[in-house]
Amino acid sequence: MNKFLFVDLDDTLFTSLPKCGADDVLEPVAFLKDGAPISYTNGRQRAFIEHFAAGMTMIPATARNRDALGRVRLPFTSYQIIDYGGIVLAPDGAPDPVWLARMGDDMATALPGLRRAMAVIDAYAERAGLAMRARLIEDYGLPFYVVVKDPDKRSERLDPVEAEAVLPWLADEGQDFCLHRNGNNLAIMPQRLNKVRAVEYVQARLREQHGAIMTFGMGDSRSDARFMAACDYAIIPRGTQLAALTVEAL
Ligand SMILES: [Mg+2]
């Protein structure tokens, strides 16, 4: 039976330097636009990748866009789910046209709400004297989600933005949207944009090609849980947000 690992990338297969352990033997695996390394694997992560890549096909399921995925040095050969599920790349690297058309419709519906969310966040930040500004994340000409980060990486500065601007908006006019928060990363997503939809789409394509398949899902964030639950087995790295909410909490 063909086996597939649907896997988040950042903080799952590799980590940025501040989160790496002091004793880890690090190798750079993801790079900035200027070529400088930004994320690294430790020995265990490299052993994990080597072991799983030998036994199954690895399919990334990442919030990275095409450009940022291209700066990850890992050998992906099959489908690739990027933009938080907004784009599915076929094994030849081109966007899957069926998925692209579906998301084109969904994101056109979502765009006015995304613009409104940005306005709400920016107005709050300005009133509160915060330097952060909301950004609209786009890829392949489609708008996908809104993200705001503190420019000094002081993630606690996002707490009042979340509590006093984002949550009230979501409860009122933003009911077709949801919040994803992990550290210095606050994202507002259309409900129709999520990794699980894209994972289930790719699983259906793979079943057409291979018949019965076995699937693993792996991720570090609360927001990865839904796509992991759509797989036969779930793998959660120790010390992550999702581990703290699940196995470590129990
Ligand atoms: Mg992650």
PDB file of C-alpha atoms and ligand atoms in Angstrom:
ATOM      1  CA  MET A   1       0.000   0.000   0.000  1.00  0.00           C
ATOM      2  CA  ASN A   2       1.305   3.452  -0.867  1.00  0.00           C
ATOM      3  CA  LYS A   3       1.975   5.613   2.196  1.00  0.00           C
ATOM      4  CA  PHE A   4       1.921   9.401   2.407  1.00  0.00           C
ATOM      5  CA  LEU A   5       3.029  11.845   5.103  1.00  0.00           C
ATOM      6  CA  PHE A   6       1.168  15.163   5.007  1.00  0.00           C
ATOM      7  CA  VAL A   7       3.499  17.413   6.942  1.00  0.00           C
ATOM      8  CA  ASP A   8       3.639  20.998   8.117  1.00  0.00           C
ATOM      9  CA  LEU A   9       7.097  22.536   7.686  1.00  0.00           C
ATOM     10  CA  ASP A  10       7.995  25.408  10.052  1.00  0.00           C
ATOM     11  CA  ASP A  11       8.406  24.255  13.659  1.00  0.00           C
ATOM     12  CA  THR A  12       7.529  20.722  12.554  1.00  0.00           C
ATOM     13  CA  LEU A  13      10.315  19.483  10.258  1.00  0.00           C
ATOM     14  CA  PHE A  14      12.669  22.356  11.114  1.00  0.00           C
ATOM     15  CA  THR A  15      12.928  25.390  13.399  1.00  0.00           C
ATOM     16  CA  SER A  16      14.182  28.968  13.334  1.00  0.00           C
ATOM     17  CA  LEU A  17      17.404  29.627  15.246  1.00  0.00           C
ATOM     18  CA  PRO A  18      15.949  31.174  18.438  1.00  0.00           C
ATOM     19  CA  LYS A  19      13.906  28.010  19.003  1.00  0.00           C
ATOM     20  CA  CYS A  20      16.817  25.599  18.437  1.00  0.00           C
ATOM     21  CA  GLY A  21      18.399  23.911  21.445  1.00  0.00           C
ATOM     22  CA  ALA A  22      21.898  24.989  22.566  1.00  0.00           C
ATOM     23  CA  ASP A  23      23.339  21.474  22.124  1.00  0.00           C
ATOM     24  CA  ASP A  24      21.764  20.762  18.733  1.00  0.00           C
ATOM     25  CA  VAL A  25      23.994  20.056  15.742  1.00  0.00           C
ATOM     26  CA  LEU A  26      22.275  22.330  13.240  1.00  0.00           C
ATOM     27  CA  GLU A  27      22.157  22.315   9.465  1.00  0.00           C
ATOM     28  CA  PRO A  28      20.481  25.126   7.503  1.00  0.00           C
ATOM     29  CA  VAL A  29      17.403  24.005   5.566  1.00  0.00           C
ATOM     30  CA  ALA A  30      15.402  27.170   4.813  1.00  0.00           C
ATOM     31  CA  PHE A  31      16.687  30.506   3.584  1.00  0.00           C
ATOM     32  CA  LEU A  32      15.705  34.159   3.317  1.00  0.00           C
ATOM     33  CA  LYS A  33      15.401  35.979  -0.008  1.00  0.00           C
ATOM     34  CA  ASP A  34      19.007  37.158   0.295  1.00  0.00           C
ATOM     35  CA  GLY A  35      20.190  33.571   0.728  1.00  0.00           C
ATOM     36  CA  ALA A  36      20.881  33.832   4.473  1.00  0.00           C
ATOM     37  CA  PRO A  37      19.791  30.759   6.451  1.00  0.00           C
ATOM     38  CA  ILE A  38      16.711  31.281   8.626  1.00  0.00           C
ATOM     39  CA  SER A  39      15.737  27.771   9.746  1.00  0.00           C
ATOM     40  CA  TYR A  40      17.663  24.665  10.696  1.00  0.00           C
ATOM     41  CA  THR A  41      17.264  20.953  11.333  1.00  0.00           C
ATOM     42  CA  ASN A  42      18.704  19.231  14.355  1.00  0.00           C
ATOM     43  CA  GLY A  43      19.930  15.627  14.304  1.00  0.00           C
ATOM     44  CA  ARG A  44      16.586  14.127  15.296  1.00  0.00           C
ATOM     45  CA  GLN A  45      14.738  16.102  12.655  1.00  0.00           C
ATOM     46  CA  ARG A  46      17.202  14.981   9.978  1.00  0.00           C
ATOM     47  CA  ALA A  47      16.849  11.353  11.116  1.00  0.00           C
ATOM     48  CA  PHE A  48      13.054  11.717  11.014  1.00  0.00           C
ATOM     49  CA  ILE A  49      13.097  13.132   7.476  1.00  0.00           C
ATOM     50  CA  GLU A  50      15.504  10.438   6.277  1.00  0.00           C
ATOM     51  CA  HIS A  51      13.436   7.643   7.823  1.00  0.00           C
ATOM     52  CA  PHE A  52      10.065   8.837   6.525  1.00  0.00           C
ATOM     53  CA  ALA A  53      11.322   9.860   3.089  1.00  0.00           C
ATOM     54  CA  ALA A  54      12.624   6.300   2.617  1.00  0.00           C
ATOM     55  CA  GLY A  55       9.310   4.664   3.494  1.00  0.00           C
ATOM     56  CA  MET A  56       6.695   7.010   2.068  1.00  0.00           C
ATOM     57  CA  THR A  57       5.973  10.091  -0.003  1.00  0.00           C
ATOM     58  CA  MET A  58       6.202  13.370   1.899  1.00  0.00           C
ATOM     59  CA  ILE A  59       3.648  16.046   0.974  1.00  0.00           C
ATOM     60  CA  PRO A  60       4.168  19.464   2.581  1.00  0.00           C
ATOM     61  CA  ALA A  61       1.073  21.207   3.978  1.00  0.00           C
ATOM     62  CA  THR A  62       2.359  24.664   4.782  1.00  0.00           C
ATOM     63  CA  ALA A  63       1.343  28.292   5.109  1.00  0.00           C
ATOM     64  CA  ARG A  64       4.414  29.208   3.026  1.00  0.00           C
ATOM     65  CA  ASN A  65       3.776  30.662  -0.424  1.00  0.00           C
ATOM     66  CA  ARG A  66       5.449  29.367  -3.599  1.00  0.00           C
ATOM     67  CA  ASP A  67       8.401  31.705  -3.206  1.00  0.00           C
ATOM     68  CA  ALA A  68       9.045  30.786   0.437  1.00  0.00           C
ATOM     69  CA  LEU A  69       8.602  27.071  -0.285  1.00  0.00           C
ATOM     70  CA  GLY A  70      11.229  27.411  -3.005  1.00  0.00           C
ATOM     71  CA  ARG A  71      13.680  28.532  -0.352  1.00  0.00           C
ATOM     72  CA  VAL A  72      13.249  25.257   1.593  1.00  0.00           C
ATOM     73  CA  ARG A  73      15.868  22.651   0.718  1.00  0.00           C
ATOM     74  CA  LEU A  74      13.925  19.428   1.078  1.00  0.00           C
ATOM     75  CA  PRO A  75      13.284  16.928  -1.721  1.00  0.00           C
ATOM     76  CA  PHE A  76       9.518  17.024  -2.300  1.00  0.00           C
ATOM     77  CA  THR A  77       8.489  15.091  -5.411  1.00  0.00           C
ATOM     78  CA  SER A  78       4.698  14.780  -5.255  1.00  0.00           C
ATOM     79  CA  TYR A  79       1.827  17.189  -4.567  1.00  0.00           C
ATOM     80  CA  GLN A  80       2.606  20.240  -2.424  1.00  0.00           C
ATOM     81  CA  ILE A  81      -0.011  22.133  -0.405  1.00  0.00           C
ATOM     82  CA  ILE A  82       0.983  25.757   0.135  1.00  0.00           C
ATOM     83  CA  ASP A  83      -0.629  29.059   1.165  1.00  0.00           C
ATOM     84  CA  TYR A  84      -2.392  27.314   4.034  1.00  0.00           C
ATOM     85  CA  GLY A  85      -4.235  25.116   1.550  1.00  0.00           C
ATOM     86  CA  GLY A  86      -4.994  27.910  -0.910  1.00  0.00           C
ATOM     87  CA  ILE A  87      -2.810  26.418  -3.641  1.00  0.00           C
ATOM     88  CA  VAL A  88      -2.162  22.768  -4.474  1.00  0.00           C
ATOM     89  CA  LEU A  89       0.893  22.223  -6.641  1.00  0.00           C
ATOM     90  CA  ALA A  90       0.754  19.112  -8.823  1.00  0.00           C
ATOM     91  CA  PRO A  91       3.815  16.838  -8.931  1.00  0.00           C
ATOM     92  CA  ASP A  92       5.069  18.801 -11.983  1.00  0.00           C
ATOM     93  CA  GLY A  93       5.106  21.982  -9.856  1.00  0.00           C
ATOM     94  CA  ALA A  94       2.207  23.744 -11.597  1.00  0.00           C
ATOM     95  CA  PRO A  95      -0.915  24.770  -9.650  1.00  0.00           C
ATOM     96  CA  ASP A  96      -3.655  22.154  -9.830  1.00  0.00           C
ATOM     97  CA  PRO A  97      -6.226  23.886 -12.081  1.00  0.00           C
ATOM     98  CA  VAL A  98      -9.331  22.396 -10.443  1.00  0.00           C
ATOM     99  CA  TRP A  99      -8.215  23.545  -6.992  1.00  0.00           C
ATOM    100  CA  LEU A 100      -7.125  26.939  -8.323  1.00  0.00           C
ATOM    101  CA  ALA A 101     -10.577  27.587  -9.803  1.00  0.00           C
ATOM    102  CA  ARG A 102     -12.326  26.503  -6.606  1.00  0.00           C
ATOM    103  CA  MET A 103     -10.172  28.770  -4.438  1.00  0.00           C
ATOM    104  CA  GLY A 104     -10.531  31.631  -6.912  1.00  0.00           C
ATOM    105  CA  ASP A 105     -14.286  31.609  -6.289  1.00  0.00           C
ATOM    106  CA  ASP A 106     -13.950  31.214  -2.525  1.00  0.00           C
ATOM    107  CA  MET A 107     -11.345  33.949  -2.094  1.00  0.00           C
ATOM    108  CA  ALA A 108     -13.285  36.422  -4.247  1.00  0.00           C
ATOM    109  CA  THR A 109     -16.125  35.957  -1.752  1.00  0.00           C
ATOM    110  CA  ALA A 110     -13.731  36.418   1.183  1.00  0.00           C
ATOM    111  CA  LEU A 111     -11.821  39.477  -0.048  1.00  0.00           C
ATOM    112  CA  PRO A 112     -14.139  42.234   1.297  1.00  0.00           C
ATOM    113  CA  GLY A 113     -13.986  40.641   4.765  1.00  0.00           C
ATOM    114  CA  LEU A 114     -10.188  40.370   4.638  1.00  0.00           C
ATOM    115  CA  ARG A 115      -9.954  44.070   3.744  1.00  0.00           C
ATOM    116  CA  ARG A 116     -12.297  44.923   6.605  1.00  0.00           C
ATOM    117  CA  ALA A 117     -10.201  42.865   9.067  1.00  0.00           C
ATOM    118  CA  MET A 118      -7.061  44.740   8.006  1.00  0.00           C
ATOM    119  CA  ALA A 119      -8.794  48.076   8.534  1.00  0.00           C
ATOM    120  CA  VAL A 120      -9.973  47.037  12.010  1.00  0.00           C
ATOM    121  CA  ILE A 121      -6.495  45.869  13.053  1.00  0.00           C
ATOM    122  CA  ASP A 122      -4.694  48.909  11.642  1.00  0.00           C
ATOM    123  CA  ALA A 123      -7.136  51.326  13.249  1.00  0.00           C
ATOM    124  CA  TYR A 124      -6.645  49.635  16.619  1.00  0.00           C
ATOM    125  CA  ALA A 125      -2.837  49.585  16.293  1.00  0.00           C
ATOM    126  CA  GLU A 126      -2.804  53.256  15.371  1.00  0.00           C
ATOM    127  CA  ARG A 127      -4.986  54.231  18.339  1.00  0.00           C
ATOM    128  CA  ALA A 128      -2.827  52.125  20.682  1.00  0.00           C
ATOM    129  CA  GLY A 129       0.439  53.544  19.320  1.00  0.00           C
ATOM    130  CA  LEU A 130       1.619  50.140  18.049  1.00  0.00           C
ATOM    131  CA  ALA A 131       3.987  49.992  15.055  1.00  0.00           C
ATOM    132  CA  MET A 132       2.492  46.767  13.627  1.00  0.00           C
ATOM    133  CA  ARG A 133       0.346  46.788  10.469  1.00  0.00           C
ATOM    134  CA  ALA A 134      -1.794  44.073   8.924  1.00  0.00           C
ATOM    135  CA  ARG A 135      -0.666  42.534   5.634  1.00  0.00           C
ATOM    136  CA  LEU A 136      -2.738  40.703   3.022  1.00  0.00           C
ATOM    137  CA  ILE A 137      -1.015  37.486   1.984  1.00  0.00           C
ATOM    138  CA  GLU A 138      -1.484  36.724  -1.719  1.00  0.00           C
ATOM    139  CA  ASP A 139      -0.094  34.128  -4.107  1.00  0.00           C
ATOM    140  CA  TYR A 140      -0.798  33.277  -7.759  1.00  0.00           C
ATOM    141  CA  GLY A 141      -2.940  36.418  -7.921  1.00  0.00           C
ATOM    142  CA  LEU A 142      -5.349  35.269  -5.187  1.00  0.00           C
ATOM    143  CA  PRO A 143      -5.807  36.913  -1.765  1.00  0.00           C
ATOM    144  CA  PHE A 144      -5.667  34.349   1.029  1.00  0.00           C
ATOM    145  CA  TYR A 145      -5.363  35.691   4.553  1.00  0.00           C
ATOM    146  CA  VAL A 146      -4.361  38.610   6.759  1.00  0.00           C
ATOM    147  CA  VAL A 147      -1.365  38.454   9.059  1.00  0.00           C
ATOM    148  CA  VAL A 148      -0.004  40.828  11.666  1.00  0.00           C
ATOM    149  CA  LYS A 149       3.255  40.509  13.597  1.00  0.00           C
ATOM    150  CA  ASP A 150       4.994  42.768  16.062  1.00  0.00           C
ATOM    151  CA  PRO A 151       8.052  44.178  14.247  1.00  0.00           C
ATOM    152  CA  ASP A 152      10.186  43.748  17.398  1.00  0.00           C
ATOM    153  CA  LYS A 153       8.953  40.136  17.841  1.00  0.00           C
ATOM    154  CA  ARG A 154       7.330  41.152  21.149  1.00  0.00           C
ATOM    155  CA  SER A 155       4.451  38.713  20.742  1.00  0.00           C
ATOM    156  CA  GLU A 156       2.661  39.927  23.909  1.00  0.00           C
ATOM    157  CA  ARG A 157       1.916  43.161  22.045  1.00  0.00           C
ATOM    158  CA  LEU A 158      -0.463  41.117  19.892  1.00  0.00           C
ATOM    159  CA  ASP A 159      -2.540  40.106  22.933  1.00  0.00           C
ATOM    160  CA  PRO A 160      -4.601  43.316  23.146  1.00  0.00           C
ATOM    161  CA  VAL A 161      -4.965  43.412  19.352  1.00  0.00           C
ATOM    162  CA  GLU A 162      -6.422  39.920  19.526  1.00  0.00           C
ATOM    163  CA  ALA A 163      -8.641  40.562  22.560  1.00  0.00           C
ATOM    164  CA  GLU A 164      -9.878  44.071  21.793  1.00  0.00           C
ATOM    165  CA  ALA A 165      -9.924  44.271  17.998  1.00  0.00           C
ATOM    166  CA  VAL A 166      -9.876  40.834  16.354  1.00  0.00           C
ATOM    167  CA  LEU A 167     -12.122  38.756  18.616  1.00  0.00           C
ATOM    168  CA  PRO A 168     -14.945  41.348  18.739  1.00  0.00           C
ATOM    169  CA  TRP A 169     -14.795  41.649  14.932  1.00  0.00           C
ATOM    170  CA  LEU A 170     -14.906  37.855  14.481  1.00  0.00           C
ATOM    171  CA  ALA A 171     -17.900  37.601  16.828  1.00  0.00           C
ATOM    172  CA  ASP A 172     -19.752  40.292  14.908  1.00  0.00           C
ATOM    173  CA  GLU A 173     -19.280  40.828  11.178  1.00  0.00           C
ATOM    174  CA  GLY A 174     -16.356  38.401  10.756  1.00  0.00           C
ATOM    175  CA  GLN A 175     -18.241  35.168  11.294  1.00  0.00           C
ATOM    176  CA  ASP A 176     -16.967  33.650   8.037  1.00  0.00           C
ATOM    177  CA  PHE A 177     -13.413  34.037   9.325  1.00  0.00           C
ATOM    178  CA  CYS A 178     -11.301  32.524  12.073  1.00  0.00           C
ATOM    179  CA  LEU A 179      -8.240  33.425  14.097  1.00  0.00           C
ATOM    180  CA  HIS A 180      -4.950  31.550  14.172  1.00  0.00           C
ATOM    181  CA  ARG A 181      -2.461  32.642  16.769  1.00  0.00           C
ATOM    182  CA  ASN A 182       0.926  31.074  17.432  1.00  0.00           C
ATOM    183  CA  GLY A 183       3.542  33.292  19.089  1.00  0.00           C
ATOM    184  CA  ASN A 184       4.281  36.466  17.126  1.00  0.00           C
ATOM    185  CA  ASN A 185       1.924  35.499  14.355  1.00  0.00           C
ATOM    186  CA  LEU A 186      -1.722  36.490  14.325  1.00  0.00           C
ATOM    187  CA  ALA A 187      -3.597  35.465  11.209  1.00  0.00           C
ATOM    188  CA  ILE A 188      -7.185  35.950  10.134  1.00  0.00           C
ATOM    189  CA  MET A 189      -8.305  33.266   7.727  1.00  0.00           C
ATOM    190  CA  PRO A 190     -11.446  32.787   5.683  1.00  0.00           C
ATOM    191  CA  GLN A 191     -13.213  29.658   6.967  1.00  0.00           C
ATOM    192  CA  ARG A 192     -12.982  28.269   3.430  1.00  0.00           C
ATOM    193  CA  LEU A 193      -9.187  28.467   3.523  1.00  0.00           C
ATOM    194  CA  ASN A 194      -7.761  25.607   5.525  1.00  0.00           C
ATOM    195  CA  LYS A 195      -5.226  22.864   5.123  1.00  0.00           C
ATOM    196  CA  VAL A 196      -7.748  20.088   5.700  1.00  0.00           C
ATOM    197  CA  ARG A 197      -9.762  20.916   2.585  1.00  0.00           C
ATOM    198  CA  ALA A 198      -6.623  20.751   0.462  1.00  0.00           C
ATOM    199  CA  VAL A 199      -5.371  17.587   2.182  1.00  0.00           C
ATOM    200  CA  GLU A 200      -8.702  15.841   1.535  1.00  0.00           C
ATOM    201  CA  TYR A 201      -8.614  17.000  -2.098  1.00  0.00           C
ATOM    202  CA  VAL A 202      -5.095  15.602  -2.575  1.00  0.00           C
ATOM    203  CA  GLN A 203      -6.028  12.361  -0.791  1.00  0.00           C
ATOM    204  CA  ALA A 204      -8.878  11.912  -3.279  1.00  0.00           C
ATOM    205  CA  ARG A 205      -6.479  12.478  -6.218  1.00  0.00           C
ATOM    206  CA  LEU A 206      -4.014   9.962  -4.725  1.00  0.00           C
ATOM    207  CA  ARG A 207      -6.767   7.344  -4.254  1.00  0.00           C
ATOM    208  CA  GLU A 208      -7.716   7.773  -7.917  1.00  0.00           C
ATOM    209  CA  GLN A 209      -4.111   7.049  -8.864  1.00  0.00           C
ATOM    210  CA  HIS A 210      -3.131   4.412  -6.291  1.00  0.00           C
ATOM    211  CA  GLY A 211      -6.317   2.844  -4.909  1.00  0.00           C
ATOM    212  CA  ALA A 212      -6.220   2.412  -1.134  1.00  0.00           C
ATOM    213  CA  ILE A 213      -3.553   4.520   0.570  1.00  0.00           C
ATOM    214  CA  MET A 214      -2.287   4.991   4.129  1.00  0.00           C
ATOM    215  CA  THR A 215      -1.787   8.526   5.398  1.00  0.00           C
ATOM    216  CA  PHE A 216       0.071  10.203   8.243  1.00  0.00           C
ATOM    217  CA  GLY A 217      -0.423  13.823   9.329  1.00  0.00           C
ATOM    218  CA  MET A 218       2.161  15.809  11.267  1.00  0.00           C
ATOM    219  CA  GLY A 219       2.176  19.370  12.594  1.00  0.00           C
ATOM    220  CA  ASP A 220       3.090  21.617  15.510  1.00  0.00           C
ATOM    221  CA  SER A 221       0.181  24.071  15.692  1.00  0.00           C
ATOM    222  CA  ARG A 222      -3.384  23.959  16.892  1.00  0.00           C
ATOM    223  CA  SER A 223      -4.330  24.938  13.338  1.00  0.00           C
ATOM    224  CA  ASP A 224      -2.709  21.739  11.996  1.00  0.00           C
ATOM    225  CA  ALA A 225      -4.969  19.459  14.052  1.00  0.00           C
ATOM    226  CA  ARG A 226      -7.816  19.325  11.521  1.00  0.00           C
ATOM    227  CA  PHE A 227      -5.707  18.115   8.628  1.00  0.00           C
ATOM    228  CA  MET A 228      -3.911  15.650  10.922  1.00  0.00           C
ATOM    229  CA  ALA A 229      -7.298  14.266  11.975  1.00  0.00           C
ATOM    230  CA  ALA A 230      -8.085  13.656   8.294  1.00  0.00           C
ATOM    231  CA  CYS A 231      -5.142  11.225   8.127  1.00  0.00           C
ATOM    232  CA  ASP A 232      -4.950   7.643   9.440  1.00  0.00           C
ATOM    233  CA  TYR A 233      -2.256   8.491  11.987  1.00  0.00           C
ATOM    234  CA  ALA A 234      -1.172  11.765  13.635  1.00  0.00           C
ATOM    235  CA  ILE A 235       2.367  12.666  14.701  1.00  0.00           C
ATOM    236  CA  ILE A 236       3.023  15.604  17.051  1.00  0.00           C
ATOM    237  CA  PRO A 237       6.546  16.846  17.822  1.00  0.00           C
ATOM    238  CA  ARG A 238       7.356  17.275  21.506  1.00  0.00           C
ATOM    239  CA  GLY A 239       7.438  20.799  22.939  1.00  0.00           C
ATOM    240  CA  THR A 240       5.071  22.323  20.378  1.00  0.00           C
ATOM    241  CA  GLN A 241       1.817  24.262  20.754  1.00  0.00           C
ATOM    242  CA  LEU A 242      -0.206  21.250  19.637  1.00  0.00           C
ATOM    243  CA  ALA A 243       1.603  18.844  21.979  1.00  0.00           C
ATOM    244  CA  ALA A 244       0.949  21.202  24.901  1.00  0.00           C
ATOM    245  CA  LEU A 245      -2.762  21.228  24.052  1.00  0.00           C
ATOM    246  CA  THR A 246      -3.051  17.460  23.576  1.00  0.00           C
ATOM    247  CA  VAL A 247      -0.725  14.686  24.703  1.00  0.00           C
ATOM    248  CA  GLU A 248       1.343  16.808  27.120  1.00  0.00           C
ATOM    249  CA  ALA A 249      -1.834  18.219  28.709  1.00  0.00           C
ATOM    250  CA  LEU A 250      -3.152  14.716  29.388  1.00  0.00           C
TER     251      LEU A 250
HETATM  252 MG    MG B   1       4.189  25.014  11.834  1.00  0.00          MG
END
